[in-house]
Short mmCIF file of C-alpha atoms and ligand atoms in Angstrom, two decimals:
data_model
loop_
_atom_site.label_atom_id
_atom_site.label_comp_id
_atom_site.label_asym_id
_atom_site.label_seq_id
_atom_site.Cartn_x
_atom_site.Cartn_y
_atom_site.Cartn_z
CA MET A 1 -27.55 13.83 -18.46
CA GLY A 2 -28.82 11.49 -21.24
CA ILE A 3 -30.57 8.23 -20.37
CA VAL A 4 -30.91 7.72 -16.62
CA ARG A 5 -30.12 4.16 -15.55
CA THR A 6 -31.07 2.65 -12.20
CA ILE A 7 -28.10 1.42 -10.22
CA PRO A 8 -28.39 -2.34 -9.59
CA ARG A 9 -28.23 -3.57 -6.00
CA ALA A 10 -25.89 -6.35 -4.95
CA PRO A 11 -27.97 -9.37 -3.92
CA GLY A 12 -28.02 -10.83 -0.41
CA ALA A 13 -28.56 -7.68 1.70
CA LEU A 14 -30.03 -8.47 5.14
CA PRO A 15 -32.40 -6.13 7.00
CA LEU A 16 -30.38 -3.72 9.20
CA LEU A 17 -27.03 -5.33 8.39
CA GLY A 18 -27.08 -4.92 4.61
CA HIS A 19 -23.94 -6.58 3.23
CA ALA A 20 -21.98 -6.21 6.47
CA LEU A 21 -21.62 -9.99 6.90
CA PRO A 22 -20.01 -10.87 3.53
CA LEU A 23 -17.91 -7.70 3.80
CA ARG A 24 -16.64 -8.83 7.16
CA ARG A 25 -16.28 -12.56 6.38
CA ASP A 26 -14.67 -12.39 2.95
CA PRO A 27 -14.55 -8.85 1.59
CA LEU A 28 -12.31 -9.80 -1.36
CA ALA A 29 -14.68 -12.48 -2.67
CA PHE A 30 -17.62 -10.14 -2.13
CA LEU A 31 -15.98 -7.35 -4.15
CA VAL A 32 -14.99 -9.69 -6.97
CA SER A 33 -18.60 -10.94 -7.20
CA LEU A 34 -19.97 -7.44 -7.89
CA PRO A 35 -19.10 -6.78 -11.58
CA ALA A 36 -21.53 -9.58 -12.52
CA HIS A 37 -24.33 -7.21 -11.46
CA GLY A 38 -23.30 -4.04 -13.30
CA ASP A 39 -20.64 -1.41 -14.00
CA VAL A 40 -21.75 0.45 -10.85
CA VAL A 41 -23.37 -1.59 -8.03
CA ARG A 42 -25.10 -0.41 -4.86
CA ILE A 43 -24.14 -2.09 -1.58
CA LYS A 44 -25.27 -1.46 2.00
CA VAL A 45 -23.26 -1.58 5.20
CA GLY A 46 -25.76 -1.25 8.02
CA PRO A 47 -27.76 1.88 7.24
CA ALA A 48 -25.05 3.34 4.95
CA ALA A 49 -25.14 2.80 1.19
CA ALA A 50 -22.15 2.90 -1.14
CA LEU A 51 -21.71 2.66 -4.90
CA VAL A 52 -18.99 0.27 -6.00
CA VAL A 53 -17.50 1.27 -9.36
CA CYS A 54 -16.70 -1.95 -11.22
CA ASP A 55 -15.64 -0.75 -14.68
CA PRO A 56 -12.00 0.34 -15.18
CA ASP A 57 -12.89 3.31 -17.42
CA LEU A 58 -15.47 4.57 -14.93
CA VAL A 59 -12.92 4.21 -12.13
CA GLN A 60 -10.59 6.46 -14.15
CA LYS A 61 -13.40 8.96 -14.61
CA VAL A 62 -13.87 9.11 -10.85
CA LEU A 63 -10.15 9.37 -10.13
CA LEU A 64 -9.54 12.08 -12.72
CA ASP A 65 -12.32 14.31 -11.37
CA ASP A 66 -11.05 14.77 -7.84
CA ARG A 67 -13.14 17.90 -7.29
CA THR A 68 -16.47 16.08 -7.87
CA PHE A 69 -15.27 12.83 -6.30
CA ASP A 70 -13.29 13.96 -3.27
CA LYS A 71 -11.72 11.86 -0.55
CA GLY A 72 -14.37 11.08 2.02
CA GLY A 73 -17.27 8.86 2.99
CA PRO A 74 -18.16 7.33 6.35
CA PHE A 75 -15.43 4.63 6.20
CA PHE A 76 -12.79 7.10 5.10
CA GLU A 77 -13.62 9.48 7.96
CA ARG A 78 -12.38 6.82 10.41
CA LEU A 79 -9.03 6.84 8.61
CA ARG A 80 -8.92 10.64 8.67
CA GLU A 81 -9.72 10.63 12.41
CA GLY A 82 -6.81 8.28 12.98
CA LEU A 83 -4.25 9.71 10.56
CA GLY A 84 -5.07 13.42 10.66
CA ASN A 85 -5.25 15.74 7.67
CA GLY A 86 -2.06 14.79 5.77
CA LEU A 87 -1.52 14.47 2.03
CA GLY A 88 -3.34 11.15 1.71
CA THR A 89 -6.36 12.13 3.80
CA CYS A 90 -6.87 15.87 3.23
CA PRO A 91 -9.87 17.12 1.20
CA HIS A 92 -9.55 18.56 -2.30
CA GLY A 93 -9.44 22.14 -0.98
CA ASP A 94 -6.16 21.48 0.88
CA HIS A 95 -4.66 19.00 -1.52
CA ARG A 96 -2.97 21.10 -4.23
CA ARG A 97 -0.96 23.06 -1.68
CA GLN A 98 0.03 19.96 0.31
CA ARG A 99 1.02 18.07 -2.83
CA ARG A 100 3.11 21.02 -4.09
CA LEU A 101 4.99 21.16 -0.78
CA THR A 102 5.68 17.44 -0.59
CA GLN A 103 6.21 16.66 -4.30
CA GLN A 104 9.80 17.96 -4.30
CA ALA A 105 10.86 15.07 -2.09
CA PHE A 106 9.79 12.65 -4.85
CA GLN A 107 11.50 14.23 -7.86
CA ALA A 108 13.12 11.69 -10.18
CA ARG A 109 16.57 13.18 -9.49
CA ARG A 110 16.27 12.15 -5.83
CA MET A 111 15.68 8.47 -6.62
CA PRO A 112 19.35 7.38 -7.03
CA SER A 113 20.28 8.70 -3.58
CA TYR A 114 17.14 7.19 -2.01
CA ALA A 115 18.02 3.90 -3.70
CA GLN A 116 21.47 4.01 -2.09
CA VAL A 117 19.82 4.19 1.34
CA MET A 118 17.41 1.41 0.35
CA SER A 119 20.24 -0.91 -0.79
CA LYS A 120 22.07 -0.36 2.50
CA GLU A 121 19.01 -1.00 4.67
CA ILE A 122 18.02 -4.08 2.68
CA ALA A 123 21.55 -5.54 2.85
CA GLU A 124 21.69 -5.00 6.61
CA ALA A 125 18.29 -6.58 7.22
CA VAL A 126 18.90 -9.74 5.17
CA GLY A 127 22.49 -9.89 6.47
CA ARG A 128 21.04 -10.55 9.94
CA TRP A 129 19.39 -13.80 8.81
CA SER A 130 21.21 -17.11 9.44
CA ASP A 131 20.92 -20.35 7.57
CA GLY A 132 17.86 -22.29 8.81
CA ASP A 133 16.18 -19.34 10.54
CA THR A 134 12.39 -19.28 10.73
CA ILE A 135 11.33 -15.71 10.00
CA ASP A 136 8.10 -13.76 10.29
CA VAL A 137 8.32 -12.41 6.75
CA LEU A 138 5.93 -9.48 7.06
CA THR A 139 7.65 -8.13 10.17
CA ASP A 140 11.08 -8.39 8.53
CA MET A 141 9.83 -6.65 5.39
CA GLN A 142 8.18 -3.94 7.49
CA THR A 143 11.46 -3.40 9.28
CA ILE A 144 13.19 -2.81 5.94
CA THR A 145 10.52 -0.41 4.67
CA ALA A 146 10.21 1.42 8.00
CA ARG A 147 13.95 1.96 8.23
CA THR A 148 14.11 3.04 4.59
CA THR A 149 11.20 5.46 4.99
CA MET A 150 12.74 6.96 8.11
CA ALA A 151 16.20 7.24 6.59
CA THR A 152 14.98 8.83 3.34
CA MET A 153 11.98 10.88 4.37
CA PHE A 154 13.32 11.91 7.80
CA ALA A 155 17.06 11.62 7.20
CA GLY A 156 19.25 11.05 10.23
CA THR A 157 16.37 10.20 12.58
CA ALA A 158 17.43 7.95 15.44
CA ASP A 159 15.73 4.61 15.13
CA ALA A 160 16.11 3.23 18.65
CA SER A 161 12.35 3.05 19.08
CA LEU A 162 11.68 1.40 15.72
CA THR A 163 10.46 -1.91 17.15
CA GLY A 164 7.89 -0.14 19.33
CA LEU A 165 6.85 1.98 16.36
CA LEU A 166 6.21 -1.11 14.24
CA VAL A 167 4.10 -2.77 16.94
CA ASP A 168 2.11 0.43 17.46
CA PHE A 169 1.51 0.86 13.73
CA ASP A 170 0.22 -2.68 13.53
CA VAL A 171 -2.28 -2.13 16.38
CA PHE A 172 -3.22 1.27 14.96
CA SER A 173 -3.75 -0.03 11.43
CA HIS A 174 -5.97 -2.92 12.59
CA GLY A 175 -7.87 -0.52 14.87
CA VAL A 176 -8.52 1.95 12.04
CA TYR A 177 -9.87 -0.83 9.83
CA LYS A 178 -12.17 -2.24 12.55
CA ARG A 179 -13.50 1.25 13.24
CA MET A 180 -14.50 1.70 9.62
CA PHE A 181 -17.35 -0.77 10.21
CA MET A 182 -18.09 0.09 13.85
CA PRO A 183 -21.02 2.36 14.75
CA PRO A 184 -19.51 5.57 16.28
CA PRO A 185 -20.94 5.03 19.81
CA LEU A 186 -19.13 1.67 20.04
CA GLN A 187 -15.82 3.35 19.20
CA LYS A 188 -16.00 5.37 22.40
CA LEU A 189 -16.58 2.41 24.76
CA PRO A 190 -13.60 1.64 27.01
CA THR A 191 -13.17 -1.87 25.56
CA PRO A 192 -9.68 -3.47 25.62
CA GLY A 193 -9.53 -3.12 21.78
CA ASN A 194 -10.46 0.58 21.83
CA ARG A 195 -7.98 1.26 24.63
CA ARG A 196 -5.16 -0.54 22.79
CA TYR A 197 -5.92 1.51 19.67
CA GLN A 198 -5.97 4.84 21.54
CA GLN A 199 -2.77 4.04 23.43
CA ALA A 200 -0.94 2.95 20.25
CA ARG A 201 -2.06 6.13 18.47
CA ALA A 202 -0.94 8.32 21.38
CA ARG A 203 2.50 6.66 21.41
CA LEU A 204 2.81 7.10 17.64
CA LEU A 205 2.04 10.82 17.91
CA GLN A 206 4.60 11.11 20.69
CA ALA A 207 7.26 9.32 18.60
CA ILE A 208 6.50 11.60 15.65
CA GLY A 209 6.78 14.65 17.92
CA SER A 210 10.28 13.48 18.89
CA ILE A 211 11.25 12.93 15.24
CA ILE A 212 10.20 16.50 14.38
CA GLU A 213 11.90 17.94 17.46
CA SER A 214 15.22 16.22 16.81
CA HIS A 215 15.14 17.27 13.16
CA ARG A 216 14.47 20.85 14.10
CA ALA A 217 17.19 20.78 16.77
CA ARG A 218 19.75 19.66 14.20
CA GLY A 219 18.71 22.60 12.06
CA ASP A 220 20.12 21.17 8.84
CA LYS A 221 18.67 22.10 5.48
CA GLY A 222 18.64 18.63 3.95
CA GLU A 223 16.67 17.52 0.91
CA ASP A 224 14.61 14.90 2.74
CA LEU A 225 10.84 15.28 3.12
CA LEU A 226 10.88 16.51 6.71
CA SER A 227 13.54 19.17 6.04
CA THR A 228 11.50 20.32 3.07
CA LEU A 229 8.36 20.56 5.21
CA LEU A 230 10.14 22.34 8.06
CA ALA A 231 11.72 24.84 5.68
CA ALA A 232 8.34 25.50 4.14
CA SER A 233 6.76 26.22 7.52
CA ASP A 234 9.61 28.59 8.43
CA ASP A 235 8.73 31.08 5.69
CA GLY A 236 5.30 31.70 7.13
CA GLN A 237 3.32 30.34 4.19
CA GLY A 238 3.88 26.68 4.63
CA LEU A 239 2.74 24.04 7.06
CA SER A 240 2.04 24.44 10.77
CA ASP A 241 3.53 21.99 13.31
CA ALA A 242 0.20 20.17 13.52
CA GLU A 243 0.16 19.84 9.73
CA ILE A 244 3.71 18.53 9.70
CA THR A 245 2.74 15.92 12.31
CA ASP A 246 -0.14 14.83 10.08
CA GLN A 247 2.22 14.58 7.09
CA VAL A 248 4.73 12.48 8.98
CA MET A 249 1.94 10.17 10.16
CA SER A 250 0.61 9.86 6.58
CA PHE A 251 4.01 9.11 5.06
CA LEU A 252 5.17 6.69 7.75
CA TYR A 253 1.89 4.86 7.51
CA ALA A 254 1.82 4.71 3.68
CA GLY A 255 5.52 4.02 3.35
CA MET A 256 5.81 1.18 5.83
CA GLU A 257 2.87 -1.07 5.20
CA THR A 258 2.32 -1.05 1.45
CA THR A 259 5.74 -1.98 0.06
CA ALA A 260 6.29 -4.50 2.87
CA ALA A 261 3.07 -6.31 1.93
CA VAL A 262 4.14 -6.46 -1.74
CA LEU A 263 7.49 -8.00 -0.80
CA ALA A 264 5.97 -10.52 1.57
CA TRP A 265 3.44 -11.68 -1.05
CA ALA A 266 6.20 -11.94 -3.66
CA LEU A 267 8.27 -14.22 -1.43
CA HIS A 268 5.18 -16.30 -0.66
CA HIS A 269 4.33 -16.91 -4.33
CA LEU A 270 7.89 -17.52 -5.48
CA ALA A 271 8.28 -20.28 -2.88
CA ARG A 272 5.22 -21.98 -4.37
CA HIS A 273 6.44 -21.71 -7.96
CA PRO A 274 9.92 -23.27 -8.18
CA ASP A 275 10.09 -22.68 -11.96
CA LEU A 276 9.56 -18.93 -11.53
CA GLU A 277 11.88 -18.85 -8.53
CA ALA A 278 14.60 -20.49 -10.66
CA ARG A 279 14.15 -17.81 -13.34
CA LEU A 280 14.46 -15.08 -10.72
CA HIS A 281 17.60 -16.71 -9.33
CA ALA A 282 19.10 -16.96 -12.83
CA GLU A 283 18.47 -13.24 -13.42
CA VAL A 284 19.90 -12.01 -10.13
CA ASP A 285 22.90 -14.34 -10.41
CA ALA A 286 23.66 -12.77 -13.79
CA VAL A 287 23.04 -9.17 -12.72
CA VAL A 288 23.72 -8.62 -8.99
CA PRO A 289 27.43 -8.77 -8.06
CA ASP A 290 28.25 -11.55 -5.59
CA GLY A 291 27.79 -10.52 -1.98
CA ALA A 292 26.60 -7.00 -2.80
CA PRO A 293 23.06 -5.62 -2.65
CA ALA A 294 21.15 -4.77 -5.83
CA THR A 295 21.63 -1.11 -6.73
CA PHE A 296 19.79 1.57 -8.71
CA ASP A 297 21.98 1.28 -11.85
CA LEU A 298 21.01 -2.42 -12.15
CA LEU A 299 17.25 -1.80 -12.29
CA PRO A 300 16.96 -1.86 -16.12
CA ARG A 301 18.54 -5.33 -16.12
CA LEU A 302 16.32 -6.69 -13.33
CA GLU A 303 13.55 -7.17 -15.84
CA PHE A 304 12.00 -10.41 -14.56
CA THR A 305 12.28 -9.17 -10.95
CA GLY A 306 10.28 -6.10 -12.02
CA ARG A 307 7.66 -8.30 -13.67
CA VAL A 308 7.24 -10.28 -10.44
CA ILE A 309 6.61 -7.03 -8.55
CA THR A 310 4.08 -5.82 -11.15
CA GLU A 311 2.22 -9.13 -10.96
CA ILE A 312 2.09 -8.92 -7.16
CA LEU A 313 0.79 -5.34 -7.42
CA ARG A 314 -1.99 -6.78 -9.61
CA LEU A 315 -2.73 -9.89 -7.58
CA HIS A 316 -2.46 -8.42 -4.07
CA SER A 317 -2.82 -4.65 -4.41
CA PRO A 318 -2.06 -3.33 -0.92
CA GLY A 319 -4.67 -0.57 -1.28
CA TRP A 320 -7.52 -2.97 -2.01
CA MET A 321 -10.56 -0.82 -1.20
CA LEU A 322 -10.68 2.98 -1.34
CA THR A 323 -13.49 5.49 -1.18
CA ARG A 324 -14.59 8.84 -2.54
CA ILE A 325 -17.56 11.09 -1.80
CA ALA A 326 -19.63 12.95 -4.41
CA THR A 327 -19.41 16.68 -3.64
CA THR A 328 -22.31 17.54 -5.93
CA ASP A 329 -25.23 15.86 -7.74
CA THR A 330 -23.66 14.20 -10.76
CA GLU A 331 -23.83 11.08 -12.94
CA LEU A 332 -21.64 8.16 -13.82
CA ALA A 333 -22.31 6.39 -17.14
CA GLY A 334 -25.92 7.57 -16.96
CA HIS A 335 -26.37 6.51 -13.33
CA PRO A 336 -27.51 9.39 -11.12
CA VAL A 337 -25.11 10.00 -8.21
CA LYS A 338 -26.42 12.21 -5.43
CA LYS A 339 -24.31 14.74 -3.54
CA GLY A 340 -22.93 13.01 -0.45
CA ALA A 341 -22.98 9.52 -2.01
CA THR A 342 -20.04 7.27 -1.10
CA LEU A 343 -18.22 5.64 -3.99
CA VAL A 344 -15.89 2.69 -3.61
CA TYR A 345 -13.10 1.81 -6.01
CA SER A 346 -11.07 -1.32 -5.56
CA PRO A 347 -7.83 -2.08 -7.42
CA TYR A 348 -8.35 -5.67 -6.22
CA LEU A 349 -11.77 -5.91 -7.89
CA ILE A 350 -10.44 -4.48 -11.19
CA HIS A 351 -7.33 -6.69 -11.14
CA HIS A 352 -9.36 -9.87 -10.54
CA GLN A 353 -11.79 -9.58 -13.45
CA ALA A 354 -11.39 -12.51 -15.82
CA THR A 355 -12.41 -10.31 -18.77
CA LEU A 356 -9.31 -8.17 -18.14
CA TYR A 357 -6.93 -10.82 -16.81
CA PRO A 358 -7.57 -14.42 -17.93
CA ASP A 359 -7.26 -16.85 -15.01
CA PRO A 360 -6.99 -13.90 -12.64
CA GLU A 361 -6.06 -15.88 -9.49
CA ARG A 362 -2.95 -17.32 -11.16
CA PHE A 363 0.42 -15.78 -10.25
CA ASP A 364 1.89 -15.19 -13.69
CA PRO A 365 4.65 -12.55 -14.04
CA ASP A 366 4.72 -13.23 -17.80
CA ARG A 367 1.47 -11.30 -18.14
CA TRP A 368 3.83 -8.32 -18.12
CA ASP A 369 6.25 -9.49 -20.78
CA GLY A 370 5.57 -6.41 -22.91
CA ARG A 371 3.59 -8.26 -25.56
CA THR A 372 0.41 -8.82 -23.59
CA THR A 373 0.02 -5.55 -21.72
CA ARG A 374 -0.95 -3.17 -24.53
CA GLY A 375 -4.08 -1.10 -24.01
CA ARG A 376 -4.47 -2.02 -20.38
CA THR A 377 -3.43 1.17 -18.65
CA ASN A 378 -6.81 1.64 -16.95
CA ALA A 379 -6.86 -1.97 -15.80
CA LEU A 380 -3.71 -1.77 -13.66
CA ILE A 381 -4.29 0.71 -10.85
CA PRO A 382 -2.33 -0.38 -7.75
CA PHE A 383 -1.34 3.26 -7.17
CA GLY A 384 -4.76 4.75 -7.89
CA GLY A 385 -4.85 7.58 -10.46
CA GLY A 386 -5.45 11.26 -11.14
CA ALA A 387 -4.32 13.99 -8.75
CA ARG A 388 -4.47 11.62 -5.73
CA LYS A 389 -2.28 8.97 -7.34
CA CYS A 390 0.38 7.60 -5.00
CA ILE A 391 3.15 10.21 -4.73
CA ALA A 392 5.68 7.44 -4.14
CA ASP A 393 4.89 4.92 -6.91
CA THR A 394 8.44 4.99 -8.27
CA PHE A 395 9.88 4.99 -4.75
CA GLY A 396 7.79 1.94 -3.81
CA THR A 397 8.53 -0.12 -6.93
CA THR A 398 12.25 0.77 -6.76
CA GLU A 399 12.41 -0.37 -3.16
CA ALA A 400 10.46 -3.56 -3.81
CA THR A 401 12.58 -4.49 -6.85
CA LEU A 402 15.91 -3.84 -5.09
CA ALA A 403 14.81 -5.76 -1.99
CA LEU A 404 13.51 -8.76 -3.91
CA ALA A 405 16.68 -8.96 -6.04
CA THR A 406 18.96 -8.68 -3.01
CA ILE A 407 17.04 -11.33 -1.07
CA ALA A 408 16.91 -13.71 -4.06
CA ALA A 409 20.65 -13.32 -4.70
CA ARG A 410 21.47 -14.51 -1.20
CA TRP A 411 18.61 -16.58 0.15
CA ARG A 412 16.07 -19.17 -0.75
CA LEU A 413 12.92 -18.93 1.34
CA GLU A 414 10.57 -21.87 1.86
CA PRO A 415 7.29 -22.03 3.78
CA ALA A 416 7.93 -23.06 7.41
CA PRO A 417 6.27 -26.43 8.19
CA GLY A 418 2.60 -26.14 9.09
CA THR A 419 2.25 -22.63 7.69
CA THR A 420 -1.12 -21.57 6.32
CA VAL A 421 -1.20 -18.17 4.68
CA ARG A 422 -4.36 -16.23 4.02
CA PRO A 423 -5.06 -12.70 2.84
CA ALA A 424 -5.78 -10.37 5.76
CA PRO A 425 -7.50 -7.32 4.31
CA THR A 426 -7.17 -4.48 6.78
CA THR A 427 -6.25 -1.00 5.61
CA VAL A 428 -3.56 -2.87 3.62
CA LEU A 429 -3.90 -6.34 2.12
CA ASN A 430 -1.37 -8.38 4.12
CA PRO A 431 -0.46 -12.07 4.01
CA TYR A 432 -1.45 -13.40 7.42
CA GLY A 433 0.60 -16.19 8.99
CA LEU A 434 3.56 -16.04 6.60
CA THR A 435 6.53 -17.68 8.30
CA MET A 436 9.37 -18.99 6.14
CA ARG A 437 12.67 -20.85 6.53
CA THR A 438 15.89 -19.33 5.18
CA THR A 439 18.49 -21.29 3.24
CA ALA A 440 21.67 -19.54 2.12
CA ARG A 441 22.08 -20.00 -1.62
CA THR A 442 25.26 -21.83 -2.50
CA THR A 443 24.69 -23.68 -5.78
CA SER A 444 24.84 -20.95 -8.37
CA ASN A 445 26.06 -17.98 -6.37
CA PRO A 446 28.81 -19.15 -3.98
CA ALA A 447 30.19 -15.71 -3.16
CA ALA A 448 26.75 -14.49 -2.15
CA SER A 449 26.26 -17.28 0.41
CA ARG A 450 29.76 -16.71 1.85
CA THR A 451 28.94 -13.13 2.71
CA ALA A 452 25.33 -13.73 3.74
C1 HEM B 1 4.10 -0.51 -3.58
C2 HEM B 1 3.79 0.31 -2.66
C3 HEM B 1 2.62 1.28 -2.64
C4 HEM B 1 1.33 1.13 -3.11
C5 HEM B 1 0.72 -0.08 -3.79
C6 HEM B 1 0.64 2.38 -2.84
C7 HEM B 1 -0.68 2.63 -3.17
C8 HEM B 1 -1.30 3.87 -3.06
C9 HEM B 1 -2.64 4.17 -3.52
C10 HEM B 1 -3.62 3.19 -4.16
C11 HEM B 1 -2.87 5.49 -3.29
C12 HEM B 1 -4.13 6.29 -3.66
C13 HEM B 1 -5.19 6.18 -2.60
C14 HEM B 1 -6.55 6.70 -3.06
O1 HEM B 1 -6.84 6.80 -4.25
O2 HEM B 1 -7.39 6.98 -2.20
C15 HEM B 1 -1.68 6.01 -2.63
C16 HEM B 1 -1.54 7.32 -2.20
C17 HEM B 1 -0.46 7.75 -1.46
N1 HEM B 1 0.71 7.04 -1.17
FE1 HEM B 1 1.16 5.19 -1.79
N2 HEM B 1 1.51 3.24 -2.22
C18 HEM B 1 2.73 2.60 -2.09
C19 HEM B 1 3.87 3.12 -1.52
C20 HEM B 1 3.96 4.33 -0.90
C21 HEM B 1 5.13 4.82 -0.21
C22 HEM B 1 6.44 4.07 -0.08
C23 HEM B 1 4.81 6.06 0.28
C24 HEM B 1 5.64 7.04 1.07
C25 HEM B 1 6.93 7.03 1.19
C26 HEM B 1 3.44 6.35 -0.14
C27 HEM B 1 2.76 7.50 0.12
C28 HEM B 1 1.50 7.83 -0.39
C29 HEM B 1 0.85 9.11 -0.15
C30 HEM B 1 1.39 10.25 0.68
C31 HEM B 1 -0.38 9.06 -0.85
C32 HEM B 1 -1.44 10.17 -0.96
C33 HEM B 1 -1.21 10.94 -2.25
C34 HEM B 1 -2.18 12.09 -2.48
O3 HEM B 1 -3.35 12.00 -2.07
O4 HEM B 1 -1.75 13.09 -3.10
N3 HEM B 1 2.97 5.28 -0.85
N4 HEM B 1 -0.74 5.00 -2.51
#
């Protein structure tokens, strides 16, 4: 094992509570304060301890060894209880098989046809806006990503209940996050919050049951994720109905919230940086045909748009805090790690270190201009890494880039008067309170505003 080093403790732990207060009050600031104390830092949440991995190379080490550092830990168990045992939540022992069965739906050759669906959904959603509307940006972005996920992953699914599904996912997602820090006995109390969570979850499972049923009734052998899963379970070696339900829950959950948060943050920052917004407008005016949505073939030319998305993935990584559990006694950079220890990795913490990103709070898409990004692969981890890396990283960035380009070609969005936006870290890092006013763009792209 070499030299054994003691793991430093984060200062400010209170008796009984540990670091629960700063984690609840301002978890992002708390996480960003930790690298000052070491490359691995011990924190306490109530009686539970966790090791926060603060060094990008050590984070890679953890992510690449998914047998030793499996999904798990007391916080993660709450997510597993809520979401079931799908691809994102299953333990190492189930993961290879689940990934093999679902990976086909994310092959590169499928991306152009997925992008076609994305372009259509995005155009329809922003086509419903009128000049001078005040919009709840996150909800509108979630509508785009929910419809896209349903139309690509579960092709042909009726979407009449989409609004209800979005509301239920919101309640569910907040409930899961609250439960991560709630002692188990409190989770069982019949409080209004617990009841709302249970009811939302029950409705979600019911909606997913209907999606599976209608897909099965149609009996088509499509290439979408659900058809692939159903076909796999038909041959007797694949997934059971309960497993398919868990997969659908996992994919809907991961597909709806993450990309929507990225888009909402991008619109927020662009409105506060008119110089960068003007550069985005110049690019989309030159690349996106008037009145049409951005399409897959245009992606290589939407270079600045892509940089904006990468910078948002750095600045506001939707998956901001994730955990692993040590399955055996091991070590990390000479620090002893006991079997059963919880490890935390945080893309947010890595992306906000001034040693890796000068002036880390600044929104600066030009960090990604190709000259300044060399040698930083371990320092940009919005999709995690190793075997559990996001299965839909290309899907997510394609969707975000097409949506941002289509919106920017047609609309200018400004903060609605009196709006105060703050990060709301739940299971995803969302911008809370983001309402914006729409103005149809006329100056440099007249045809776009005519059709908007
Ligand atoms: C920009 C958008 C997205 C971001 C930033 C993101 C981020 C992540 C991260 C950080 C992980 C790894 C979690 C961990 O290490 O514990 C992950 C896993 C996953 N993501 Fe995404 N995601 C995005 C979009 C999507 C979309 C659109 C889908 C589905 C259509 C999706 C489905 C999944 C699934 C199923 C996993 C689990 C993979 C596995 O364990 O094998 N994600 N994502």
